[in-house]
Coordinates of C-alpha atoms in Angstrom, one line a residue:
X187 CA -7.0 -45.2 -15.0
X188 CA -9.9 -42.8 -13.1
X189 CA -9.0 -40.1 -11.1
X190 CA -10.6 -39.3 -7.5
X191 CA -11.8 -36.3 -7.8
X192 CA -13.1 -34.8 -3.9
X193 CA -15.4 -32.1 -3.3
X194 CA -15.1 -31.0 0.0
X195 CA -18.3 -29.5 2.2
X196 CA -17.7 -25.5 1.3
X197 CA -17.2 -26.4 -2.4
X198 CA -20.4 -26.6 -4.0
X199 CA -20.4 -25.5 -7.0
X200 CA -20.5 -26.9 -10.5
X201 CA -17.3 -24.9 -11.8
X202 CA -15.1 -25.9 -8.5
X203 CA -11.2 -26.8 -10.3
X204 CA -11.5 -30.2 -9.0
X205 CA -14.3 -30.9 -11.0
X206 CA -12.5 -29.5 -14.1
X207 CA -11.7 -31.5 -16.9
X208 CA -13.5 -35.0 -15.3
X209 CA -13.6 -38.2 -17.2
X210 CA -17.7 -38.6 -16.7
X211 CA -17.4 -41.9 -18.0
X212 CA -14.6 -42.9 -15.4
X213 CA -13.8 -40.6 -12.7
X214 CA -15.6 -40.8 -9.4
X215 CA -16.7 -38.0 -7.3
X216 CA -16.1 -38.0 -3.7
X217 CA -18.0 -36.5 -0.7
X218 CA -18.2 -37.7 2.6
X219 CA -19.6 -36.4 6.1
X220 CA -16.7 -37.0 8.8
X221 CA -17.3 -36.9 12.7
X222 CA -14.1 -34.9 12.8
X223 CA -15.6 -31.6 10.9
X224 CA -18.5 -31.7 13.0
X225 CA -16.6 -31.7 16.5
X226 CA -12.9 -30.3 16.2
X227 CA -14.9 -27.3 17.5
X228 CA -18.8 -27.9 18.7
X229 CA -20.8 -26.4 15.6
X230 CA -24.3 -25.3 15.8
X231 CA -26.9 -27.5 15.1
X232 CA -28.3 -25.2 12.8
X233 CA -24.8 -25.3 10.9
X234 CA -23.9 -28.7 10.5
X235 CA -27.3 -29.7 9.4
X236 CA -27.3 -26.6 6.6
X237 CA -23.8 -28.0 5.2
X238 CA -24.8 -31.3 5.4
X239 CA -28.1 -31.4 3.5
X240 CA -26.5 -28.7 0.6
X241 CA -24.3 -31.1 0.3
X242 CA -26.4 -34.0 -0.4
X243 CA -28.5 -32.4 -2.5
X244 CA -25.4 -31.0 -4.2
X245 CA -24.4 -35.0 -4.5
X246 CA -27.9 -35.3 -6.0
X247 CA -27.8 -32.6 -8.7
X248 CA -24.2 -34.2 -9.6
X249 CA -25.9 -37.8 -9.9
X250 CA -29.0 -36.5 -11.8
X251 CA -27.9 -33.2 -13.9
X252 CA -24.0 -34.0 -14.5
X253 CA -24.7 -38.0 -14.6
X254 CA -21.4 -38.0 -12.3
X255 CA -20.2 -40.9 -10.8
X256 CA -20.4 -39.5 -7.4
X257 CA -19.3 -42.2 -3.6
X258 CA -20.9 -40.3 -1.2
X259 CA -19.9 -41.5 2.8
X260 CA -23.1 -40.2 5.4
X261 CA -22.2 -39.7 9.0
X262 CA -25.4 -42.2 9.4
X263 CA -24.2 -44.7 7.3
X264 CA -23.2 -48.0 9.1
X265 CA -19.9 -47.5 9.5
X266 CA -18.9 -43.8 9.8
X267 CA -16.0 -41.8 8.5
X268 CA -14.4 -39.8 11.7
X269 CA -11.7 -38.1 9.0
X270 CA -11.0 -37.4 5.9
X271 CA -8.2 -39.3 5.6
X272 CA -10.3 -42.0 6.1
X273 CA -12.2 -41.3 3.4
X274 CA -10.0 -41.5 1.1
X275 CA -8.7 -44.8 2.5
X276 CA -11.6 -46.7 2.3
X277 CA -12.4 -45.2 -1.4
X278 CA -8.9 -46.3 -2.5
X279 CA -9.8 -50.3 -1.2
X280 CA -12.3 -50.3 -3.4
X281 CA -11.3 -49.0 -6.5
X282 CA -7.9 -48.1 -8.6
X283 CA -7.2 -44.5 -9.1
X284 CA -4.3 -42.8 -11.2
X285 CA -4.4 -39.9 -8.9
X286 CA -6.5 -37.6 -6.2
X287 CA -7.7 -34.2 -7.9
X288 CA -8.6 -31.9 -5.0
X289 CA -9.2 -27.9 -4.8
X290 CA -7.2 -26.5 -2.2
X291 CA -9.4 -26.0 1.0
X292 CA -10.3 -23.2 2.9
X293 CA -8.7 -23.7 6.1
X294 CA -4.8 -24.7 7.1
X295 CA -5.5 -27.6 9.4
X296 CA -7.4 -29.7 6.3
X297 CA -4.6 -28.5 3.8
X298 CA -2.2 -29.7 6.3
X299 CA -4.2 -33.1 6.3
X300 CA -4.2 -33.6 2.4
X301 CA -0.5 -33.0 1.8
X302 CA 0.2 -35.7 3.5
X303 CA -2.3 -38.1 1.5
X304 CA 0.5 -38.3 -1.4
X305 CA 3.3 -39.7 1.2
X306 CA 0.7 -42.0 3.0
X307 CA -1.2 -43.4 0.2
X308 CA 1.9 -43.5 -2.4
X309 CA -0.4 -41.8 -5.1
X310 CA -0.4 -38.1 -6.9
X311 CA -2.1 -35.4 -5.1
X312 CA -3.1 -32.8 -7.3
X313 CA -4.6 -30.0 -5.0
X314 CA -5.9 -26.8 -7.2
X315 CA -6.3 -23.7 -6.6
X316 CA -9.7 -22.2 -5.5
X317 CA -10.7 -20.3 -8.4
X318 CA -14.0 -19.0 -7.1
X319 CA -12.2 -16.5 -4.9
X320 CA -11.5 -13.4 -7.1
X321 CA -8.2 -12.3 -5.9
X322 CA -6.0 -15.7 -5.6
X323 CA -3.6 -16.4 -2.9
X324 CA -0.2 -15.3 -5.5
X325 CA -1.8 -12.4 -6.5
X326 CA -2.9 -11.3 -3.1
X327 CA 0.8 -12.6 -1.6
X328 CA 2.7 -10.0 -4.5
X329 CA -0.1 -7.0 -4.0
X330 CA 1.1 -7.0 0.0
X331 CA 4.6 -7.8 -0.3
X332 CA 6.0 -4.1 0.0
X333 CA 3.7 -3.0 2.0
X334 CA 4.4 -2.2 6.1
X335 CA 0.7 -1.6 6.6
X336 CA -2.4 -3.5 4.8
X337 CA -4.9 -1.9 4.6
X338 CA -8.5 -2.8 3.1
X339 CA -9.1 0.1 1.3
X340 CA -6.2 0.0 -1.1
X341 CA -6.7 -3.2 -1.6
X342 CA -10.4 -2.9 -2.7
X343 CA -10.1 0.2 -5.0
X344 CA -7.8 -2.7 -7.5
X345 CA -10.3 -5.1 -7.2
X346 CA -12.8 -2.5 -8.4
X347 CA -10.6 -1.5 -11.2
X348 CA -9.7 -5.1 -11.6
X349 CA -13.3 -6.4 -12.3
X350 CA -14.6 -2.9 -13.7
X351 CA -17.3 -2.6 -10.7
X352 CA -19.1 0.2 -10.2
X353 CA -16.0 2.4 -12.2
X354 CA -16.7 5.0 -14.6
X355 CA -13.5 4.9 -16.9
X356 CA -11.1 4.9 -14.7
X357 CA -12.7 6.7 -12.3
X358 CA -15.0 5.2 -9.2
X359 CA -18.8 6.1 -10.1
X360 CA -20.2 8.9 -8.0
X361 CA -16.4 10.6 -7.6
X362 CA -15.8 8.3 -4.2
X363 CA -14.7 4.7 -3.5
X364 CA -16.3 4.6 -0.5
X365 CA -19.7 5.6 1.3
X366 CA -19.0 4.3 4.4
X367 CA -19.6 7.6 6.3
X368 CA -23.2 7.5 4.6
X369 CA -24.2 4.1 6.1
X370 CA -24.1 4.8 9.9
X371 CA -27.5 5.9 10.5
X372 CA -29.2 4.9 14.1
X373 CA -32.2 1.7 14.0
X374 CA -35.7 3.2 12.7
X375 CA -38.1 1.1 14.7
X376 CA -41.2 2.7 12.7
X377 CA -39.7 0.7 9.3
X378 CA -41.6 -2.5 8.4
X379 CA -38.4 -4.7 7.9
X380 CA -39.1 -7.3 5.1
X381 CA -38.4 -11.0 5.8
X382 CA -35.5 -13.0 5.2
X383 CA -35.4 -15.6 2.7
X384 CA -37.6 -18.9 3.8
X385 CA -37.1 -22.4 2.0
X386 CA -39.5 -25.1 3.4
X387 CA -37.3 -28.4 4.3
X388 CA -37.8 -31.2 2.1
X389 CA -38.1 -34.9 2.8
X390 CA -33.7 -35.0 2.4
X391 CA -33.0 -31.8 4.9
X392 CA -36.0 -33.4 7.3
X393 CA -33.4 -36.0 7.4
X394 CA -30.6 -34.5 8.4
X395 CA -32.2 -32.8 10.9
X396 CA -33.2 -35.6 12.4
X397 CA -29.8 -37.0 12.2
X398 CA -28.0 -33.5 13.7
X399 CA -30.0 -34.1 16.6
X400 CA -29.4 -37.3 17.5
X401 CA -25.7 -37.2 17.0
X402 CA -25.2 -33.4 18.6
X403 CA -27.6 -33.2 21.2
X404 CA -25.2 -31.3 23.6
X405 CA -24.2 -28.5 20.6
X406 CA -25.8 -25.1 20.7
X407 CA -28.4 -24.3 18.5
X408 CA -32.3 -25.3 17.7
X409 CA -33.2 -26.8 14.6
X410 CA -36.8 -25.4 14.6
X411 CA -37.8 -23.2 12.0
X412 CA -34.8 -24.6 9.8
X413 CA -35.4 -22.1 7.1
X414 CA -31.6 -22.0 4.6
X415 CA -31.3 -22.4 1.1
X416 CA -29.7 -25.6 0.7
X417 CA -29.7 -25.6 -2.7
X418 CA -27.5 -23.0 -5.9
X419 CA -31.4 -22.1 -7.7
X420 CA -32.9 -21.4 -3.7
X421 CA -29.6 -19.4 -3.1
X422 CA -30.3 -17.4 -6.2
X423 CA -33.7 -16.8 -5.0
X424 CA -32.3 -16.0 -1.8
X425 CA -29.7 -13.1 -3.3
X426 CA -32.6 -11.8 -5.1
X427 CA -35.3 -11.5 -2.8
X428 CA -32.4 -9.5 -1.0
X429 CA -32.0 -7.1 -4.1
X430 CA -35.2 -6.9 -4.7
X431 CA -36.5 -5.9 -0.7
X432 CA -33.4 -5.1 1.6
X433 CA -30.7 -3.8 -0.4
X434 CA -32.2 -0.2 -0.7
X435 CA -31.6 0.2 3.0
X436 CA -28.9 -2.1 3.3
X437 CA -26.7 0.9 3.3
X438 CA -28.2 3.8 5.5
X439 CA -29.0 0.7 8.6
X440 CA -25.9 -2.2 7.9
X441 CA -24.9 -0.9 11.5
X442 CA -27.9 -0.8 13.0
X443 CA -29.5 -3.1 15.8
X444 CA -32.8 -3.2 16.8
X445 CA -34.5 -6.1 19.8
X446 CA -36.1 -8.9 18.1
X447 CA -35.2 -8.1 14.9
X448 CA -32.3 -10.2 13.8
X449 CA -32.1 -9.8 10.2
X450 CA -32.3 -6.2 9.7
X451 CA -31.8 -5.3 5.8
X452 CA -28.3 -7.2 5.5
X453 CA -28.6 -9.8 2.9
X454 CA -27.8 -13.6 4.5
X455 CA -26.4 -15.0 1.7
X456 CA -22.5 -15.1 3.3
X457 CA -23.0 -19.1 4.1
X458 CA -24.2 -19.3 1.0
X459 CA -21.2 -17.7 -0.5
X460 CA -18.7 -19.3 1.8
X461 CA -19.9 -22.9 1.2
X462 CA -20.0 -22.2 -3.1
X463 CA -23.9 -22.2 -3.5
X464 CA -23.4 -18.3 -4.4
X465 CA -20.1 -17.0 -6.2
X466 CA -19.2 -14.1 -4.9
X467 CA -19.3 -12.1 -8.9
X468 CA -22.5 -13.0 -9.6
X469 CA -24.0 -11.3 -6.1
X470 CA -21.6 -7.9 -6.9
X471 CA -22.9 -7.7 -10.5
X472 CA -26.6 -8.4 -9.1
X473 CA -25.8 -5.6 -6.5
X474 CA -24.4 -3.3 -9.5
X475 CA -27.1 -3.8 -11.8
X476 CA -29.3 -2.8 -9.4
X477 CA -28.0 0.6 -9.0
X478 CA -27.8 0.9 -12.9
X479 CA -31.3 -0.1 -12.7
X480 CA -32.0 2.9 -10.1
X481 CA -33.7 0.4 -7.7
X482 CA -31.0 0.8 -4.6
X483 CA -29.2 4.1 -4.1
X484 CA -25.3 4.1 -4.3
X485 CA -24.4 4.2 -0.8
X486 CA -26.2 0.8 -0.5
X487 CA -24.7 -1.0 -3.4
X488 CA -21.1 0.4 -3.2
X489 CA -21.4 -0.7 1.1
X490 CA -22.6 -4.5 -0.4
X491 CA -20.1 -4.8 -2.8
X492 CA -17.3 -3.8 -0.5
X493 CA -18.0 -6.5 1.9
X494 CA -17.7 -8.8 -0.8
X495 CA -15.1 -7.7 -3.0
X496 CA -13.2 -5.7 -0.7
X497 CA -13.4 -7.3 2.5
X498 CA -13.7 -10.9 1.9
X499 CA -10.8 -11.2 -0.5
X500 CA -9.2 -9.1 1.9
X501 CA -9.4 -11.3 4.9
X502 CA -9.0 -14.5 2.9
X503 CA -5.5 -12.9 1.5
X504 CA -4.6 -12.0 5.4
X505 CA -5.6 -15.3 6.4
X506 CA -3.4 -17.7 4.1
X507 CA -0.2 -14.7 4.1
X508 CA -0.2 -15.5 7.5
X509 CA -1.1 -19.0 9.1
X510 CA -0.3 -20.5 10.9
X511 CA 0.9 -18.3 13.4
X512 CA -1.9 -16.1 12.9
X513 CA -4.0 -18.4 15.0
X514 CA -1.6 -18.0 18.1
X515 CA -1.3 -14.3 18.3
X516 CA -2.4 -12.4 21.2
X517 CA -1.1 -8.8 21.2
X518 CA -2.8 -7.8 24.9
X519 CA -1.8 -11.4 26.1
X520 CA -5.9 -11.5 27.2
X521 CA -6.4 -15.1 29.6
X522 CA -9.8 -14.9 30.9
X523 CA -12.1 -17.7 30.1
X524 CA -15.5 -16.9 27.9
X525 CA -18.1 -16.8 29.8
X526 CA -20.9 -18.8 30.1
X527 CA -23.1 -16.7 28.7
X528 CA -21.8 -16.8 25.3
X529 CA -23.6 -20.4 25.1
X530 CA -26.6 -19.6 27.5
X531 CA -27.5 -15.7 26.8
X532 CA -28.1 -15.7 30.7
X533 CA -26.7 -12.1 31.3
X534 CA -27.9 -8.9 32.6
X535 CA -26.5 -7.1 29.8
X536 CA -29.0 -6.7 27.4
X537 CA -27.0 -6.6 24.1
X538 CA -25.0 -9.1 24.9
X539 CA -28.4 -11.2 25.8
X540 CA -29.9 -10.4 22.7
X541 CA -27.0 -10.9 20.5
X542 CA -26.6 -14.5 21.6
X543 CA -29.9 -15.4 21.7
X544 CA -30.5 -14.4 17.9
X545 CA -26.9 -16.4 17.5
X546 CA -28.9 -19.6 19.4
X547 CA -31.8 -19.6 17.5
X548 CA -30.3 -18.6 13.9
X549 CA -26.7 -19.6 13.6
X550 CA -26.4 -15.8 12.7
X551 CA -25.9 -12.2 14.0
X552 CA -25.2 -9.4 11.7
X553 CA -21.6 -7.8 11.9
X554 CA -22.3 -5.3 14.2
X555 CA -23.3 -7.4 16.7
X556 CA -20.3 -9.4 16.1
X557 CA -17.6 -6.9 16.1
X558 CA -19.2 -4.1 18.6
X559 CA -21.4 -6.0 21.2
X560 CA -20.1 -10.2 21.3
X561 CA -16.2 -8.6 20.1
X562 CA -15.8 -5.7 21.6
X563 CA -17.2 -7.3 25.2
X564 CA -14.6 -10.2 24.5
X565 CA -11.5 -7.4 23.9
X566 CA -12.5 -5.1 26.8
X567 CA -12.9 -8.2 29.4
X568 CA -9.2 -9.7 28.3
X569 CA -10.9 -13.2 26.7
X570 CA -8.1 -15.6 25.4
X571 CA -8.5 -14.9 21.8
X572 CA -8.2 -18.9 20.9
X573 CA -11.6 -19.2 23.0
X574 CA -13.1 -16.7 21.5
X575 CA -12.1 -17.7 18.1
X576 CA -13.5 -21.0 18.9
X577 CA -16.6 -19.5 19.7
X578 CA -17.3 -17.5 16.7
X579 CA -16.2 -20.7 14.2
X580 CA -18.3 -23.0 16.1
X581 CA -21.6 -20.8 16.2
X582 CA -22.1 -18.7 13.0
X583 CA -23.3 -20.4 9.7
X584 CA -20.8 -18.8 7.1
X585 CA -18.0 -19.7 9.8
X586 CA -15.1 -21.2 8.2
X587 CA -11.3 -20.6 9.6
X588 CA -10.3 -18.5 6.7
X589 CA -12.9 -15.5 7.2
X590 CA -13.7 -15.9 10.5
X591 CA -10.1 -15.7 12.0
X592 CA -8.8 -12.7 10.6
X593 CA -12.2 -11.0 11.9
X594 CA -12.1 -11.9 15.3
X595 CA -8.3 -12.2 16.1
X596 CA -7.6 -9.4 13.6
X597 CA -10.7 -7.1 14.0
X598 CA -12.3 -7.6 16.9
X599 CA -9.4 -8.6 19.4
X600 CA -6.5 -6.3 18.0
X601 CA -4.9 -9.5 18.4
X602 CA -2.7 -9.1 15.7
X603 CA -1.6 -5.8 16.8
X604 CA -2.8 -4.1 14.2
X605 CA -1.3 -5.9 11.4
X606 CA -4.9 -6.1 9.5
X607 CA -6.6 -3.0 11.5
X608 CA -4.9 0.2 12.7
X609 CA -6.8 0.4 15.7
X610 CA -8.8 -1.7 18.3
X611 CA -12.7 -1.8 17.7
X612 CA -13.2 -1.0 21.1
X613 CA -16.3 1.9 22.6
X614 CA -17.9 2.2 25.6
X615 CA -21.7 1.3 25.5
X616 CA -22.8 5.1 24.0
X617 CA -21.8 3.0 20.7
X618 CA -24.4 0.4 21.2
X619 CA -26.4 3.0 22.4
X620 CA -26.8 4.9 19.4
X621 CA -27.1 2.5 17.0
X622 CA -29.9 -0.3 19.0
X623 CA -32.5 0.2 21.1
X624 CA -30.7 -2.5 23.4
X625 CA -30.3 -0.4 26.3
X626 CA -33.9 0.3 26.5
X627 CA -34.6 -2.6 28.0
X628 CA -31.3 -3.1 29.9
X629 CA -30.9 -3.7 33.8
X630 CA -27.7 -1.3 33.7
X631 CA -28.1 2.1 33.0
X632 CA -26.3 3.4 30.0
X633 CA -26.1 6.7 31.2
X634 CA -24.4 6.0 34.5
X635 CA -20.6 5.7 34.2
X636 CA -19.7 4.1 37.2
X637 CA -21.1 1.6 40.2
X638 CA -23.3 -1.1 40.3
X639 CA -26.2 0.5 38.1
X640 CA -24.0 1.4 35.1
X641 CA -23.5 -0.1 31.7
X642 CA -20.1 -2.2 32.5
X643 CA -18.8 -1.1 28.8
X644 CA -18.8 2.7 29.8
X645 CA -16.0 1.9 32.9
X646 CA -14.8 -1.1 31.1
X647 CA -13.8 0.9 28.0
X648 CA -11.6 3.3 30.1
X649 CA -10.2 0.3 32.4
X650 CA -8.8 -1.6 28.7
X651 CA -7.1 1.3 27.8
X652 CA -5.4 2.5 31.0
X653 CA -4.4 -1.3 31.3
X654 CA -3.2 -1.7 28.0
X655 CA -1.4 1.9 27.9
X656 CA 2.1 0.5 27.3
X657 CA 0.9 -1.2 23.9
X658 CA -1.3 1.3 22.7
X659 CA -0.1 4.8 24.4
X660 CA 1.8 5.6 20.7
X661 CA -1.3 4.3 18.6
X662 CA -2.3 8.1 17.1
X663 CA -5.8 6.9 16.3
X664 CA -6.6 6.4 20.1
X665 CA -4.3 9.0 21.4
X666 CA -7.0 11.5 21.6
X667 CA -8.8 9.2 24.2
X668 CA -5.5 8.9 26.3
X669 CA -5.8 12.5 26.6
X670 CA -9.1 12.9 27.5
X671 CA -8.7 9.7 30.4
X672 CA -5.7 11.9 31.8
X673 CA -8.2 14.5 32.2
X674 CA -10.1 12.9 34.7
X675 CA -9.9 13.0 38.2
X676 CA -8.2 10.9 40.5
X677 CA -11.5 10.0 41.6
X678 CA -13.3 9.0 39.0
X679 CA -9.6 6.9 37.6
X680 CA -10.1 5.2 40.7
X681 CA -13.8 4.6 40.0
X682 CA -13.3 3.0 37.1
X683 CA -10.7 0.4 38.5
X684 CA -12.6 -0.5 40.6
X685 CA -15.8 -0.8 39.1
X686 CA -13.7 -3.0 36.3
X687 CA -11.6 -5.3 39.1
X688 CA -15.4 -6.1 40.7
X689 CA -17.3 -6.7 37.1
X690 CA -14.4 -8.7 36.1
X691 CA -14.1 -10.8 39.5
X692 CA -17.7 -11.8 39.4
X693 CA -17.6 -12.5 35.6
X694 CA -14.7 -14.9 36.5
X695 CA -17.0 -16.4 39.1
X696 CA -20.2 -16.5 37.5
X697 CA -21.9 -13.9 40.3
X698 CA -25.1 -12.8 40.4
X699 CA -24.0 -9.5 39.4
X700 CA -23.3 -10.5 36.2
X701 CA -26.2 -12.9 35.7
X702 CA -29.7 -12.4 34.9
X703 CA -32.4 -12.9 37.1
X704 CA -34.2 -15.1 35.5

């Protein structure tokens, strides 16, 4: 008897476990769009429209190249799926299956979904793990079982060792594991930054497009210039126009912001990765070979690789340790609603305006805007972590649960309290200062520190911490700044309050001092 073999919407790839050892001759594939994935938060346009044409083209290539026996449900087709439990309902009335072979997905609420598809449909569930992930959830369970404190670093130097990137013997090459303090450098606007990579829709993503916007007209996003790879070979073209263009600088600007330039030299390929077009070896051996080539300098490569290997592993291994009460924590017990702006940009604040702008039109901002200008605005305002965390899932391309939870709840918020970081991401606006040329162009002043005229980070910044003393006054890596707000006068203490208690009353109410002017 077949087997049902599913291939979810971030699996794409050829060598997914699920597609391991398949009958050709007998076995059916199944992929399906579902109402429910589009909506259980409101994804951008740009998103759902990117996921669903790789996907159909990945359908294609399984049809054509694999001669696959692939049942493929469309969100257009006359009678749409709105789960995936009904997917596999309406699959199992038409055919006879020995069992469902399924690799184990990348967020908790659809595992929680399958393992109950064994019960309901009285039928073997075989659900396998994800082996395109290069630390697996065992391995990364038994590396942090001892441990009081996780920390990245750690963490990354075995997966170098593990994979033999970038070592010499058994020694990291260049005598460091990490650059980081190399790749901090402020925006050079007099660089000609190259373009990102642009794939011209074809007659399938037209399609979709067309299909995104009819059924989620009220979701952010535009679906102009729809530019993503939707395919593995356009990927690959993708990861090496970014070798081949951007990854030199990659390293000395990955922090850098600069107005109207949303791409910078970072590489785009993460929805790529997260979704399967891209595994995440062959873009750290592309990065590696590169430096072995003496095409990108070391600081560069060994910053890329990190992200990948070190990082995303990292945060994947956080995630699944601890769900699902990860998704409820909230460490400064923060309440206040997101504001409007995160949809609309309309805000005085130029960083903030820019940052989701870029997020409107592109379904991407690179991670400094993320962490430093959408983040660290969200943890110095008090903004209920699950909004925020809807936010981020809902807007960003390479959003899935898994990687973008333990960012914002873990990195951004300190909502964890600092079980994944050992201190709270937060600055004042000197930050954003130094490394964009935001501020520029900014109705605040970023060199005023307190009323009406000043950048609302610089007062906000001191207000977080003086409000949030009794959880952080024993962290030693913000003690210093404890010190240095006891210093002040009683004046300026008082300043900052209030400057806070008024930006934070008219964010609540939408006021005009918090709005643009346009």
């Amino acid at each position: 008897m077949p087997s049902l073999r599913i291939v979810l919407g971030d699996q794409l790839s050829t060598e997914i476990s699920s597609l391991k050892d398949i009958d050709q001759d007998h076995d059916i594939v199944l992929m399906c769009e579902v109402y429910s994935e589009a909506t259980y938060v409101k994804h951008h346009k740009k998103k759902i429209a990117f996921l669903f044409s790789a996907m159909r083209h990945f359908a294609s290539e399984l049809r054509g190249n694999r001669k696959y026996h692939v049942e493929y449900f469309k969100l257009d087709d006359p009678e749409p799926l709105t789960t995936f439990t009904e997917a596999i309902e309406r699959a199992l009335r038409v055919a006879n299956f020995d069992k469902i072979i399924v690799t184990s997905p990348g967020e908790y609420r659809v595992l929680s979904e399958i393992t109950h598809w064994q019960e309901k449909f009285n039928i073997q569930v075989d659900i396998r793990e994800d082996t395109r992930f290069l630390c697996d959830k065992s391995e990364f369970k038994k590396w942090s079982a001892d441990r009081k404190n996780l920390r990245m670093e750690y963490f990354y130097r075995e997966m170098r060792k593990k994979y033999s990137i970038l070592m010499d013997g058994d020694q990291p090459v260049g005598g460091k594991w990490n650059f980081d303090t190399e790749n901090r450098k402020p925006p050079n606007t007099n660089f000609e930054i190259p373009e990102t990579f642009l794939s011209r829709p074809d007659e399938l993503t037209l399609n979709v497009i067309k299909l995104v916007e009819k059924k989620f007209p009220d979701h952010m996003g535009d679906l102009t210039h729809f530019h993503f790879a939707v395919t593995a070979e356009q990927a690959k073209s993708a990861l090496k126009q970014f070798i081949a263009e951007r990854l030199k600088y990659f390293g000395d600007f990955q922090d850098a912001m600069i107005q109207e330039e949303p791409w910078m030299y970072h590489s785009h390929i993460g929805l790529y990765l997260n979704c399967g077009l891209l595994s995440p070896l062959e873009c750290v051996q592309a990065a590696e070979q590169s430096y072995h080539d003496g095409d990108a300098p070391l600081n560069a490569v060994e910053g890329f690789i990190r992200q990948i290997l070190g990082w995303r592993e990292f945060v994947r291994g956080i995630y699944w340790n601890e769900m699902p009460n990860y998704a409820s924590l909230n460490f400064f017990e923060a309440s206040r609603d997101l504001p409007s702006f995160y949809w609309d940009a309309d805000t005085k604040m130029n960083c903030l305006h820019q940052s989701v702008k870029e997020t409107a039109q592109n379904a991407y901002a690179h991670h400094i805007q993320r962490l430093m200008v959408l983040g660290n605005f969200a943890l110095l305002s008090g903004i209920s972590p699950p909004q925020v965390n809807a936010w981020f899932l809902s807007v960003y391309a390479d959003a899935f649960e898994w990687v973008e939870l333990p960012n914002v709840s873990g990195m951004a918020l300190f909502a964890d309290g600092g079980y994944l970081a050992s201190k709270p991401y937060a600055s004042g606006g000197s930050y954003i200062n130094k490394m964009s040329n935001y501020c520029k162009s900014c109705s605040y002043k970023i060199n005023k520190k307190n009323g009406p005229d000043a950048c609302p980070f610089n007062y906000l910044y001191w207000d977080f911490l003086e409000r949030n003393r009794g959880k952080l006054g024993n962290n030693h890596r913000v003690g210093m700044m404890y010190k240095v707000y006891d210093r002040m006068s009683e004046e300026k203490k008082l300043a900052i309050s209030k400057d806070s208690n008024q930006f934070l009353s008219d964010l609540e109410s939408n006021k005009g001092s918090v709005k643009s002017l346009s």
